[in-house]
Coordinates of C-alpha atoms in Angstrom, one line a residue:
M238 CA 26.8 -24.1 12.2
A239 CA 28.1 -23.3 8.7
T240 CA 31.4 -22.1 10.2
R241 CA 31.7 -25.3 12.4
L242 CA 31.1 -27.6 9.4
A243 CA 33.7 -25.6 7.3
L244 CA 36.4 -26.0 10.0
K245 CA 35.6 -29.6 10.4
F246 CA 36.0 -30.2 6.6
M247 CA 39.3 -28.3 6.5
K248 CA 40.6 -30.4 9.4
Q249 CA 39.7 -33.6 7.7
C250 CA 41.3 -32.4 4.5
S251 CA 44.5 -31.6 6.4
T252 CA 44.6 -35.1 8.1
Y253 CA 44.0 -36.8 4.7
R254 CA 47.0 -34.9 3.1
K255 CA 49.3 -35.8 6.0
V256 CA 48.4 -39.5 5.7
K257 CA 48.9 -39.4 2.0
L258 CA 52.3 -37.8 2.3
N259 CA 53.4 -40.4 4.9
N260 CA 52.4 -43.2 2.7
N261 CA 54.2 -41.8 -0.3
F262 CA 57.3 -41.3 1.8
R263 CA 57.3 -44.9 3.1
H264 CA 56.8 -46.3 -0.4
N265 CA 59.6 -44.3 -2.0
F266 CA 62.1 -44.9 0.9
C267 CA 61.8 -48.7 0.8
T268 CA 64.9 -50.9 -0.2
D269 CA 65.2 -51.7 -3.9
A270 CA 66.2 -55.4 -4.1
S271 CA 67.7 -55.1 -7.6
V272 CA 69.9 -52.2 -6.7
G273 CA 70.4 -52.7 -3.0
T274 CA 70.2 -49.1 -2.2
A275 CA 67.6 -46.9 -0.6
R276 CA 65.9 -44.2 -2.5
T277 CA 66.3 -40.6 -1.3
P278 CA 62.9 -39.2 -0.2
P279 CA 61.7 -36.3 -2.4
P280 CA 61.9 -32.8 -1.0
P281 CA 58.7 -31.6 0.7
I282 CA 56.4 -29.6 -1.6
P283 CA 56.0 -26.1 -0.2
K284 CA 52.4 -25.0 0.4
K285 CA 51.1 -22.2 -1.8
V286 CA 49.0 -19.6 -0.1
P287 CA 47.0 -17.6 -2.5
Q288 CA 47.4 -13.9 -2.2
F289 CA 43.7 -13.2 -2.0
S290 CA 43.4 -15.4 1.1
K291 CA 45.9 -13.2 3.0
K292 CA 44.0 -10.1 1.9
G293 CA 40.7 -11.8 2.9
R294 CA 42.1 -12.5 6.4
L295 CA 43.3 -9.0 6.6
F296 CA 39.9 -7.4 5.7
T297 CA 38.1 -9.9 7.9
G298 CA 40.2 -9.1 10.9
A299 CA 39.8 -5.4 10.2
G300 CA 36.0 -5.8 9.9
I301 CA 35.8 -7.7 13.2
G302 CA 38.0 -5.2 14.9
L303 CA 35.7 -2.4 13.7
L304 CA 32.6 -4.2 14.8
I305 CA 34.1 -4.9 18.2
G306 CA 35.4 -1.4 18.6
G307 CA 32.2 0.2 17.4
G308 CA 30.1 -2.0 19.6
A309 CA 32.3 -1.2 22.6
Y310 CA 32.1 2.5 21.8
A311 CA 28.3 2.4 21.3
S312 CA 27.9 0.6 24.6
T313 CA 29.4 3.7 26.4
V314 CA 27.0 6.1 24.7
D315 CA 23.7 6.9 26.4
E316 CA 20.5 5.6 24.9
A317 CA 19.2 8.9 23.8
T318 CA 22.3 9.8 21.8
F319 CA 22.4 6.4 20.2
C320 CA 18.7 6.6 19.3
G321 CA 19.4 10.0 17.7
W322 CA 22.1 8.4 15.6
L323 CA 19.8 5.8 14.3
F324 CA 17.1 8.3 13.3
N325 CA 19.7 10.5 11.5
A326 CA 21.1 7.4 9.8
T327 CA 17.8 6.9 8.0
K328 CA 18.5 10.1 5.9
L329 CA 21.2 8.1 4.1
V330 CA 18.4 5.8 2.7
N331 CA 16.1 8.5 1.4
P332 CA 18.0 9.2 -1.8
F333 CA 17.7 5.5 -2.7
F334 CA 13.8 5.7 -2.5
A335 CA 13.9 8.7 -4.8
F336 CA 15.1 6.6 -7.7
L337 CA 12.2 4.1 -7.3
D338 CA 8.7 4.2 -8.7
P339 CA 6.6 6.1 -6.1
E340 CA 4.3 3.1 -5.4
V341 CA 7.2 0.7 -5.2
A342 CA 9.0 3.0 -2.8
H343 CA 5.8 3.2 -0.7
R344 CA 5.5 -0.6 -0.7
L345 CA 9.1 -1.0 0.5
A346 CA 8.6 1.6 3.2
V347 CA 5.5 -0.2 4.6
S348 CA 7.3 -3.5 4.5
A349 CA 10.3 -2.1 6.3
A350 CA 8.1 -0.8 9.1
A351 CA 6.1 -4.0 9.2
R352 CA 9.3 -6.1 9.7
G353 CA 10.8 -3.8 12.3
W354 CA 13.6 -2.4 10.0
V355 CA 13.0 1.1 11.3
P356 CA 14.4 2.8 14.4
I357 CA 12.5 2.7 17.6
E358 CA 12.1 6.0 19.5
K359 CA 13.4 5.5 23.1
R360 CA 13.6 9.2 24.0
P361 CA 10.6 10.7 26.0
D362 CA 8.5 13.3 24.3
P363 CA 8.7 16.9 25.6
P364 CA 6.2 17.1 28.5
I365 CA 4.6 20.2 27.0
L366 CA 3.3 18.1 24.0
E367 CA 1.3 15.7 26.1
L368 CA -2.5 16.0 26.0
E369 CA -5.7 14.1 26.5
V370 CA -8.5 13.9 23.8
W371 CA -11.6 11.7 23.9
G372 CA -10.3 10.2 27.2
R373 CA -7.1 9.0 25.4
R374 CA -3.7 10.2 26.4
F375 CA -1.5 11.3 23.6
S376 CA 2.2 11.7 24.3
N377 CA 2.4 14.2 21.5
P378 CA -0.1 15.6 18.9
I379 CA 1.8 14.5 15.8
G380 CA 0.0 11.7 13.9
L381 CA 0.4 9.8 10.6
S382 CA -2.6 10.2 8.4
A383 CA -4.5 7.5 6.6
G384 CA -3.1 6.4 3.2
F385 CA 0.3 5.3 4.3
D386 CA -0.6 2.0 6.0
K387 CA -3.8 1.2 4.2
N388 CA -4.0 -2.4 5.4
A389 CA -2.8 -2.2 8.9
E390 CA 0.4 -4.0 8.2
A391 CA 2.9 -1.9 10.2
V392 CA 1.0 -0.4 13.1
E393 CA 3.6 -1.4 15.7
G394 CA 6.6 -0.2 13.7
L395 CA 5.0 3.1 12.9
L396 CA 3.9 3.8 16.5
G397 CA 7.5 2.9 17.5
L398 CA 8.8 5.7 15.3
G399 CA 7.4 8.2 17.8
F400 CA 4.1 9.2 16.3
G401 CA 1.5 10.2 18.9
F402 CA -1.1 8.3 16.9
V403 CA -1.4 6.4 13.6
E404 CA -4.4 6.1 11.4
V405 CA -4.7 3.1 9.1
G406 CA -6.9 2.8 6.0
S407 CA -8.9 3.8 4.1
V408 CA -10.4 0.3 4.5
T409 CA -13.3 -0.8 2.2
P410 CA -15.7 -3.7 3.1
V411 CA -14.8 -5.7 0.0
P412 CA -11.2 -5.9 -1.4
Q413 CA -10.7 -3.7 -4.4
E414 CA -7.7 -2.9 -6.6
G415 CA -8.3 0.8 -6.9
N416 CA -7.5 2.8 -10.0
P417 CA -5.1 1.6 -12.7
K418 CA -1.4 2.3 -12.3
P419 CA 0.5 4.6 -12.4
R420 CA -1.5 6.5 -9.8
I421 CA 1.0 8.2 -7.6
F422 CA 3.1 11.1 -8.9
R423 CA 5.9 13.1 -7.2
L424 CA 6.4 16.9 -7.4
R425 CA 9.6 16.8 -5.4
N426 CA 10.7 20.4 -5.9
E427 CA 7.3 21.5 -4.6
G428 CA 7.2 19.0 -1.7
A429 CA 4.0 17.6 -3.1
I430 CA 2.4 14.4 -4.3
I431 CA -0.6 13.7 -6.6
N432 CA -2.4 10.4 -6.1
R433 CA -5.5 8.8 -7.6
C434 CA -5.3 5.5 -5.9
G435 CA -9.0 5.1 -5.4
F436 CA -9.3 3.3 -2.1
N437 CA -7.1 0.3 -3.0
S438 CA -7.7 -2.0 0.0
E439 CA -7.4 -5.6 1.0
G440 CA -10.8 -5.3 2.7
I441 CA -12.1 -5.3 6.3
V442 CA -11.6 -9.1 6.8
A443 CA -7.9 -9.0 6.2
V444 CA -7.5 -5.8 8.2
A445 CA -9.6 -7.2 11.1
K446 CA -7.3 -10.2 11.3
R447 CA -4.2 -8.0 11.6
L448 CA -5.7 -5.6 14.0
G449 CA -7.0 -8.4 16.1
A450 CA -3.6 -9.9 16.5
Q451 CA -1.9 -6.6 17.2
H452 CA -4.7 -5.6 19.6
G453 CA -4.1 -8.7 21.7
K454 CA -0.3 -8.2 21.7
R455 CA -0.5 -4.5 22.6
K456 CA -2.9 -5.2 25.4
L457 CA -0.7 -8.0 26.8
E458 CA 2.3 -5.7 26.7
T459 CA 0.3 -3.0 28.6
T460 CA -0.8 -5.5 31.2
S461 CA 2.7 -6.8 31.7
S462 CA 4.2 -3.3 32.1
S463 CA 1.4 -2.3 34.5
S464 CA 2.1 -5.4 36.7
M465 CA 5.8 -4.6 36.8
N466 CA 5.2 -1.0 37.9
E467 CA 1.7 0.0 38.9
E468 CA 2.7 3.6 39.4
E469 CA 3.9 4.0 35.8
V470 CA 1.3 5.5 33.5
V471 CA 1.1 4.0 30.0
Q472 CA 0.6 6.6 27.3
G473 CA -2.0 5.5 24.8
G474 CA -5.4 4.2 24.1
K475 CA -7.5 1.2 25.2
A476 CA -5.2 -1.4 23.6
G477 CA -1.7 -0.3 24.6
P478 CA 0.8 2.4 24.0
G479 CA 0.0 4.8 21.1
I480 CA -3.3 5.8 19.7
L481 CA -4.8 3.8 16.7
G482 CA -7.4 5.3 14.4
V483 CA -9.2 3.4 11.6
N484 CA -10.3 5.3 8.5
L485 CA -13.3 3.8 6.6
G486 CA -14.0 4.1 2.9
K487 CA -16.7 2.7 0.6
N488 CA -16.4 0.4 -2.4
K489 CA -16.7 2.0 -5.8
T490 CA -19.5 -0.4 -6.9
S491 CA -21.5 0.0 -3.8
E492 CA -24.9 1.8 -4.1
D493 CA -25.4 2.1 -0.3
A494 CA -22.6 4.1 1.2
A495 CA -24.1 4.0 4.7
A496 CA -24.1 0.2 4.6
D497 CA -20.4 0.1 3.8
Y498 CA -19.5 2.4 6.7
V499 CA -21.7 0.5 9.1
Q500 CA -20.1 -2.7 8.1
G501 CA -16.7 -1.2 8.8
V502 CA -17.8 0.0 12.3
H503 CA -19.2 -3.4 13.2
T504 CA -16.1 -5.2 12.2
L505 CA -13.2 -2.9 13.1
S506 CA -14.3 -0.5 15.9
Q507 CA -13.4 -2.9 18.7
Y508 CA -9.8 -2.5 17.8
A509 CA -9.7 1.2 17.3
D510 CA -9.2 4.2 19.6
Y511 CA -11.2 6.3 17.1
M512 CA -13.0 5.7 13.8
V513 CA -13.2 8.0 10.7
I514 CA -15.9 8.3 8.1
N515 CA -13.9 9.3 5.0
I516 CA -16.3 11.1 2.6
S517 CA -13.7 13.4 1.0
S518 CA -11.4 11.4 -1.3
P519 CA -11.6 12.9 -4.8
N520 CA -10.8 9.6 -6.4
T521 CA -14.1 7.7 -5.7
P522 CA -16.9 8.9 -7.9
G523 CA -19.8 10.5 -6.0
L524 CA -18.1 10.2 -2.6
R525 CA -17.8 14.0 -1.9
Q526 CA -21.5 14.4 -2.5
L527 CA -22.0 12.8 0.9
Q528 CA -20.7 16.1 2.4
G529 CA -24.0 17.8 1.7
R530 CA -26.2 18.7 4.7
K531 CA -28.9 16.1 4.2
Q532 CA -26.6 13.3 3.0
L533 CA -24.1 13.8 5.8
K534 CA -26.8 13.9 8.4
D535 CA -28.4 10.7 7.3
L536 CA -25.0 9.0 7.0
V537 CA -23.7 10.0 10.4
K538 CA -27.0 9.0 12.1
K539 CA -26.8 5.5 10.7
V540 CA -23.2 5.0 11.5
Q541 CA -23.6 6.4 15.1
A542 CA -26.5 4.1 15.7
A543 CA -24.5 1.1 14.4
R544 CA -21.7 1.9 16.8
D545 CA -23.9 2.6 19.8
E546 CA -25.9 -0.6 19.5
M547 CA -22.8 -2.6 20.1
Q548 CA -21.7 -3.7 23.6
W549 CA -18.8 -1.7 25.1
G550 CA -16.8 -2.0 28.2
E551 CA -15.9 0.8 30.7
E552 CA -13.9 2.7 28.0
G553 CA -17.1 3.1 25.9
P554 CA -17.4 3.2 22.1
P555 CA -14.6 4.7 20.0
P556 CA -15.1 8.4 19.0
L557 CA -16.5 8.9 15.5
L558 CA -14.9 11.5 13.2
V559 CA -15.6 12.8 9.8
K560 CA -12.9 13.7 7.2
I561 CA -13.8 16.5 4.9
A562 CA -12.3 18.0 1.7
P563 CA -10.6 21.4 1.4
D564 CA -12.5 22.2 -1.8
L565 CA -15.7 23.4 -0.1
S566 CA -17.7 26.6 -0.3
K567 CA -18.6 28.7 2.7
Q568 CA -22.1 27.2 2.6
D569 CA -20.7 23.7 2.5
L570 CA -18.7 24.4 5.6
E571 CA -21.7 25.9 7.4
D572 CA -23.8 22.8 6.6
I573 CA -21.1 20.4 7.9
A574 CA -20.6 22.5 11.1
A575 CA -24.3 22.5 11.7
V576 CA -24.6 18.7 11.3
A577 CA -21.5 18.1 13.4
L578 CA -22.8 20.2 16.3
A579 CA -26.4 18.8 16.1
L580 CA -25.3 15.2 16.1
R581 CA -22.4 15.7 18.4
V582 CA -19.8 14.3 16.0
D583 CA -16.7 13.6 18.1
G584 CA -14.3 15.3 15.7
L585 CA -13.4 16.5 12.2
I586 CA -10.3 15.9 10.1
I587 CA -9.4 18.9 8.0
S588 CA -8.6 18.1 5.3
N589 CA -8.1 15.5 2.6
T590 CA -6.3 16.2 -0.7
T591 CA -7.3 18.9 -3.1
I592 CA -8.3 18.8 -6.7
Q593 CA -7.2 22.4 -7.1
R594 CA -3.7 23.3 -8.5
P595 CA -2.2 26.3 -6.7
N596 CA 0.1 28.6 -8.6
S597 CA 3.2 27.1 -6.9
V598 CA 2.7 23.8 -8.8
T599 CA 1.3 24.8 -12.2
Q600 CA 4.7 25.1 -13.8
N601 CA 5.4 21.4 -13.1
P602 CA 4.0 19.3 -16.0
V603 CA 3.1 16.6 -13.5
S604 CA 0.5 18.9 -12.0
Q605 CA -1.7 18.1 -15.0
E606 CA -2.2 14.6 -13.7
T607 CA -5.7 14.0 -12.3
G608 CA -6.0 13.1 -8.6
G609 CA -5.7 14.7 -5.2
L610 CA -2.8 17.0 -4.4
S611 CA -1.1 16.8 -1.0
G612 CA 2.0 18.3 0.6
Q613 CA 3.2 21.9 1.0
P614 CA 1.1 23.5 -1.7
L615 CA -2.0 22.4 0.3
F616 CA -1.0 24.0 3.5
T617 CA -2.5 27.4 3.1
L618 CA -5.8 26.2 1.7
S619 CA -6.3 23.5 4.3
T620 CA -5.3 25.8 7.2
N621 CA -7.8 28.4 6.1
I622 CA -10.6 25.8 6.0
L623 CA -9.4 24.6 9.5
K624 CA -9.7 28.1 10.9
D625 CA -13.2 28.6 9.4
M626 CA -14.4 25.3 10.8
Y627 CA -13.0 26.1 14.3
I628 CA -15.0 29.4 14.3
L629 CA -18.2 27.7 12.9
T630 CA -18.1 25.0 15.6
K631 CA -17.1 27.5 18.3
G632 CA -14.2 25.4 19.3
R633 CA -16.6 22.7 20.7
I634 CA -15.4 19.9 18.5
P635 CA -11.8 18.6 18.5
L636 CA -10.3 19.2 15.0
I637 CA -7.3 17.3 13.4
G638 CA -5.3 19.6 11.1
C639 CA -3.9 17.8 8.1
G640 CA -2.4 19.1 4.9
G641 CA 1.1 20.4 4.1
I642 CA 2.8 20.0 7.5
S643 CA 6.6 19.6 7.1
S644 CA 8.0 21.3 10.2
G645 CA 7.2 22.1 13.8
E646 CA 6.3 25.6 12.8
D647 CA 3.7 24.2 10.4
A648 CA 2.2 22.1 13.1
Y649 CA 2.1 25.1 15.4
K650 CA 0.3 27.2 12.8
K651 CA -2.3 24.4 12.5
I652 CA -2.8 24.3 16.2
R653 CA -3.2 28.1 16.5
A654 CA -5.7 27.8 13.6
G655 CA -7.9 25.5 15.7
A656 CA -6.3 22.0 15.5
T657 CA -6.0 20.0 18.7
L658 CA -4.1 17.3 16.9
V659 CA -2.2 17.3 13.5
Q660 CA -1.4 14.7 10.9
L661 CA 1.2 14.4 8.1
Y662 CA 2.0 12.1 5.3
T663 CA 3.7 13.7 2.2
A664 CA 6.5 15.2 4.3
F665 CA 7.0 11.9 6.0
A666 CA 7.2 10.2 2.6
Y667 CA 10.0 12.6 1.6
G668 CA 11.8 13.1 4.9
G669 CA 11.5 9.6 6.5
P670 CA 11.7 8.8 10.2
A671 CA 14.2 11.5 11.0
L672 CA 11.5 14.1 10.4
I673 CA 9.3 13.0 13.4
P674 CA 11.6 13.9 16.3
K675 CA 12.6 17.1 14.5
I676 CA 9.0 18.3 14.3
K677 CA 8.3 17.4 17.9
V678 CA 11.3 19.4 19.1
E679 CA 10.5 22.4 16.9
L680 CA 6.8 22.4 18.1
A681 CA 7.9 22.4 21.7
E682 CA 10.2 25.3 21.0
C683 CA 7.4 27.2 19.4
L684 CA 5.0 26.7 22.3
E685 CA 7.7 27.8 24.8
R686 CA 8.7 30.7 22.7
D687 CA 5.2 32.2 22.9
G688 CA 4.8 31.4 26.6
Y689 CA 2.4 28.5 26.3
K690 CA 2.6 25.8 29.0
S691 CA 0.5 23.2 27.0
I692 CA -1.0 22.5 23.7
Y693 CA -4.5 23.4 25.0
E694 CA -3.5 27.0 25.5
A695 CA -2.5 27.4 21.9
V696 CA -5.5 25.7 20.2
G697 CA -7.4 28.4 18.2
A698 CA -5.2 31.2 19.3
D699 CA -5.4 32.9 15.9
C700 CA -9.2 32.7 16.0
R701 CA -9.8 34.6 19.2

């Protein structure tokens, strides 16, 4: 429209100039009665074309040519190759985020995913990575942990990146700001982050509205795809492609933790493929005390009862998981395992961030900041806790390995230590979307290298 108006204006200006020149010519060429002679018309005024307009036309033409040529070439490339280009192109943006404040960079990343400004994975996952857990089909075991999309703003965009599952939250019943800023600190050389956000959340009402809208859209898309091709199996959970988990937290001022988690279950469980009771964040005072045997048993019983009293369809209620800390004693782990087995907890996430500071980070002055440490320095600690819990639960409970994963080999080590699924966050914050397909390819290669035909065969291999 703007181009059309501009052309119309230029045309009108040209017509006006022609009319004006003709009128001047007639006036000057008329007969002068006093002299009796005709005046000679003035010579035409040459049009001046500014040099920049010629350059502008040259660059515009070159740009259009490149777009047309690039589009024509891209149209001849297969979808998988083009998709790979898009994911690799995101590496060019990563240095830009490094110059921003960590929380500002995080906010921009979430906004980009929410608006669809991220590549969409069109390539199928390696068949060896497919598995079924809790009656849900995962196209791959690589998930995004809670903490990235706290308020369920970008579920569709994040699942589109190729994650096997995405976990939103932690979500608190009442909105809260969390701890004062700054509260996120980078240890880039160590591949780590320290955060003390403190469950900053928009609350369950805001999250429920977003998840409700997304749930309806994903279910509609699933129904449409099924009607088009009934033989095609849609990978995912009860509300469409991809698995969605919801991580629940408690408000700092709340004196009844169980009531907070029950409220979250009542409001959000209808939209989730699984729910998580997060009792392991180091940034909410008193939260980790809920990991004690008696406290955990009472809490899980109340939340399970709240879930089970709700009406469910054929798919049944969502599985209920508990997320624990890596800073636990042997006795703590035994107590948690005993409660999980006795109450038939559906799964455990191992682990959250640590308040410890391994030797690999102590030389960095940022390590003195309070908060939970995540990333590569957490890998060994969290993997050892994972292995201990797999042995204590005798492999009867699905475990999600989380902490320090930055490669397919890391994911493979978590699986061999007892994880059925794995999650990452810090490596994704540093590596961006290009990291996801890389990890999946590397993990498939690790499985094939050691002769495994599926994820199931490798789970807990180092504990046998």
